[in-house]
Coordinates of N, CA, C and O in Angstrom, one line a residue:
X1 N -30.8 20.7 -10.8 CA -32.2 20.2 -10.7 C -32.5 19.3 -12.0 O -32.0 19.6 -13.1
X2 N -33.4 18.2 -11.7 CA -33.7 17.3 -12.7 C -34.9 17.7 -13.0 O -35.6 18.4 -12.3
X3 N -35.3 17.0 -14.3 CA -36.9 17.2 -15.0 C -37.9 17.0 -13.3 O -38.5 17.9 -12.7
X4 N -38.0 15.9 -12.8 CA -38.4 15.5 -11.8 C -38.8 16.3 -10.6 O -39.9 16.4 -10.0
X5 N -37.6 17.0 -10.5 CA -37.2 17.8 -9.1 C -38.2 19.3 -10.1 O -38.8 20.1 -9.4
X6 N -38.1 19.3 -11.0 CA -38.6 20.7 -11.4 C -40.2 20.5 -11.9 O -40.6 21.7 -12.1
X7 N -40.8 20.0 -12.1 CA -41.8 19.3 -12.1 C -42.7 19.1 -10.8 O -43.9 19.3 -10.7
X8 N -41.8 18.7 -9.8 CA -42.7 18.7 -8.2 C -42.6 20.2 -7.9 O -43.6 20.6 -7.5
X9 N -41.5 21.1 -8.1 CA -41.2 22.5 -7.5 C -42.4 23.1 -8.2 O -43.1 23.7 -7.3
X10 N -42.8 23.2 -9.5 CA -43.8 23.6 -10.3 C -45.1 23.9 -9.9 O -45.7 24.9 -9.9
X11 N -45.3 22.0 -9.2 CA -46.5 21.6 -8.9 C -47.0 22.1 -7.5 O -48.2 22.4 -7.1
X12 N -45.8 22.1 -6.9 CA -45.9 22.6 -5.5 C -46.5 24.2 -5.2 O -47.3 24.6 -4.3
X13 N -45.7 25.2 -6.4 CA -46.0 26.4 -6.3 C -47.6 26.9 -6.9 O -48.2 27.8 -6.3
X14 N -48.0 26.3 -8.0 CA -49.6 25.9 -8.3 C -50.2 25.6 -7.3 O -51.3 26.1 -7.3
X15 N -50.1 24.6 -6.2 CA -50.7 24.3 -4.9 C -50.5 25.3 -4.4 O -51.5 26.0 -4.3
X16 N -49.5 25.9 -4.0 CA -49.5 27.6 -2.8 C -50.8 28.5 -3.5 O -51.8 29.0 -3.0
X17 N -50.0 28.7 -4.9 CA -51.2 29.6 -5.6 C -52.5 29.3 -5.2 O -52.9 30.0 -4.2
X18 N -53.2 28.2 -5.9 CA -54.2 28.0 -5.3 C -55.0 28.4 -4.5 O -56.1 29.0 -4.6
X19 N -54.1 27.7 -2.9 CA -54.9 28.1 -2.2 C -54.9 29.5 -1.7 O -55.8 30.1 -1.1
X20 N -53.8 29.8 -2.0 CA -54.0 31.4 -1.2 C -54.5 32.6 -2.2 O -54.7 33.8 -1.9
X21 N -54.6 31.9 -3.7 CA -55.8 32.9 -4.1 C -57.6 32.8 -3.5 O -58.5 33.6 -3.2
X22 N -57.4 31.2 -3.4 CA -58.7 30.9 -3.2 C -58.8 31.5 -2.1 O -59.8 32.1 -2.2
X23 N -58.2 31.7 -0.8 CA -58.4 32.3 0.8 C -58.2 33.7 0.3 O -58.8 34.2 1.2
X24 N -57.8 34.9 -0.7 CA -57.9 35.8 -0.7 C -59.5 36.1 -1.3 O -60.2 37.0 -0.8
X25 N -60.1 35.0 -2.5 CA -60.9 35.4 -3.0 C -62.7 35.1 -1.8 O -63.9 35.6 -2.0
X26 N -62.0 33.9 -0.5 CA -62.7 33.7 0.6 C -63.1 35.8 1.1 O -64.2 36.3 1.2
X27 N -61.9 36.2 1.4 CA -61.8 36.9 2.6 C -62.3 38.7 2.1 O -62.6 39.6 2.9
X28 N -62.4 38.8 0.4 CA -62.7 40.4 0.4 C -64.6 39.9 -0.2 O -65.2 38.9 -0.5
X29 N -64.9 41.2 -0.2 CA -65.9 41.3 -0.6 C -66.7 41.6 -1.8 O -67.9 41.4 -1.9
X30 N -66.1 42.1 -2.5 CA -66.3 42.8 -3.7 C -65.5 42.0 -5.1 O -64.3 42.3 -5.1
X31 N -65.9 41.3 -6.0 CA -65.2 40.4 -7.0 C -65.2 41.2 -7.6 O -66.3 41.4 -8.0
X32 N -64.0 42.2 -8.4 CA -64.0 42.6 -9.5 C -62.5 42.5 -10.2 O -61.6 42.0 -9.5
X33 N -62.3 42.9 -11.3 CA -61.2 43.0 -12.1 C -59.6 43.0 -11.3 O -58.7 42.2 -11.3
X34 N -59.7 44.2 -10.8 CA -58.6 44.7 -10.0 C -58.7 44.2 -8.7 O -58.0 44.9 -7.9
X35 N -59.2 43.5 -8.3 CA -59.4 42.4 -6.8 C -58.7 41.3 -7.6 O -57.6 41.1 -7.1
X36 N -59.1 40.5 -8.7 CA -59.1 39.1 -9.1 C -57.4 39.3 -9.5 O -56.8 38.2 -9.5
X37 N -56.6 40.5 -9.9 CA -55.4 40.7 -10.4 C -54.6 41.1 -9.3 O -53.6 40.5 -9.3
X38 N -54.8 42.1 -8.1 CA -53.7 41.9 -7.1 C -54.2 40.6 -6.6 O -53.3 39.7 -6.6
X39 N -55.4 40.2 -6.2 CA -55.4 38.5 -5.5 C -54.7 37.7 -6.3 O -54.4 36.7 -5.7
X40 N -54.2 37.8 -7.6 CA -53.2 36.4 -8.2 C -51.9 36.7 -8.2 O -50.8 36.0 -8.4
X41 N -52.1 38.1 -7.9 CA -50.8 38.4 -8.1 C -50.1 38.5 -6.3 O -48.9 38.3 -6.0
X42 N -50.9 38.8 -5.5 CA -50.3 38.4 -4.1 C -50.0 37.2 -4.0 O -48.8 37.0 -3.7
X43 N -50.7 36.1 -4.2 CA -51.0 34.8 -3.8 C -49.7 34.5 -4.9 O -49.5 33.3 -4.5
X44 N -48.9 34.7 -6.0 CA -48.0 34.0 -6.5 C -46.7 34.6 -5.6 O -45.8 33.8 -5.5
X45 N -46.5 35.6 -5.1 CA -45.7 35.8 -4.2 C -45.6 35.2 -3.1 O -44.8 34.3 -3.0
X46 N -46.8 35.5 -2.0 CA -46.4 33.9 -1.2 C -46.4 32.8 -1.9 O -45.7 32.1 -1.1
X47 N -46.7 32.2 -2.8 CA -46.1 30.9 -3.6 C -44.7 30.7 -3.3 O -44.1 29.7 -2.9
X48 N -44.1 32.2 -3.8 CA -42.8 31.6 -4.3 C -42.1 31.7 -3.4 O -40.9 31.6 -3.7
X49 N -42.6 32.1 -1.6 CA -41.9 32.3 -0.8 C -42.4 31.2 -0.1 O -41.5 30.8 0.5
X50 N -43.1 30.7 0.0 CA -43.4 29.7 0.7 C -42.5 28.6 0.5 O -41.9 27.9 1.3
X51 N -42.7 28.5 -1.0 CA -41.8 27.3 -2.0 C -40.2 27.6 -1.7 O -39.5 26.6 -1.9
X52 N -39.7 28.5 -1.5 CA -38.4 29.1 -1.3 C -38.2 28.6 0.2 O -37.1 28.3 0.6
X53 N -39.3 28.5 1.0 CA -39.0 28.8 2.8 C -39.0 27.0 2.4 O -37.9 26.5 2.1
X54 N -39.8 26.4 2.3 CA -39.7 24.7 2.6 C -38.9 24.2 1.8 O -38.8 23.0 2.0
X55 N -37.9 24.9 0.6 CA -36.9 24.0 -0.1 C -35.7 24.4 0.3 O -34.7 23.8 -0.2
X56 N -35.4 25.8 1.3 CA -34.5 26.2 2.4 C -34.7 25.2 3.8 O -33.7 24.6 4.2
X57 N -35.9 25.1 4.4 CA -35.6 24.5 5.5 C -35.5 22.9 4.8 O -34.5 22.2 5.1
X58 N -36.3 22.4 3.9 CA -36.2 20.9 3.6 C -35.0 20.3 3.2 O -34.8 19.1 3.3
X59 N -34.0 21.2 2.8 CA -32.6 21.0 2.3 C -32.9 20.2 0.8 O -32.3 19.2 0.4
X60 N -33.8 20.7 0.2 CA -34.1 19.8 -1.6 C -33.3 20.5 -2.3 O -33.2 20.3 -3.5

């Protein structure tokens, strides 16, 4: 991997984050401490599977 290639992979996985903290922080009801830490902490998991499944099927 180049600076380039690792830089988009980066950026890509901050975009998964994103949004799937943002859709967890959509979907419960109650904002507190221990919501806002498994919600970053789920949503970096699917990041890095997501990011893992499209640079598996993309062949990058």
């Amino acid at each position: 991997m180049n600076r380039r290639t690792t830089l988009l992979g980066a950026a890509e996985i901050l975009a998964w984050w994103a949004a799937l903290a943002l859709l967890w922080l959509v979907f419960i009801s109650a904002v507190n401490t221990l919501e806002l830490v498994v919600g970053a902490s789920a949503a970096l998991v699917g990041a890095l599977a997501a990011w893992g499944t499209h640079r598996a099927v993309s062949g990058w």
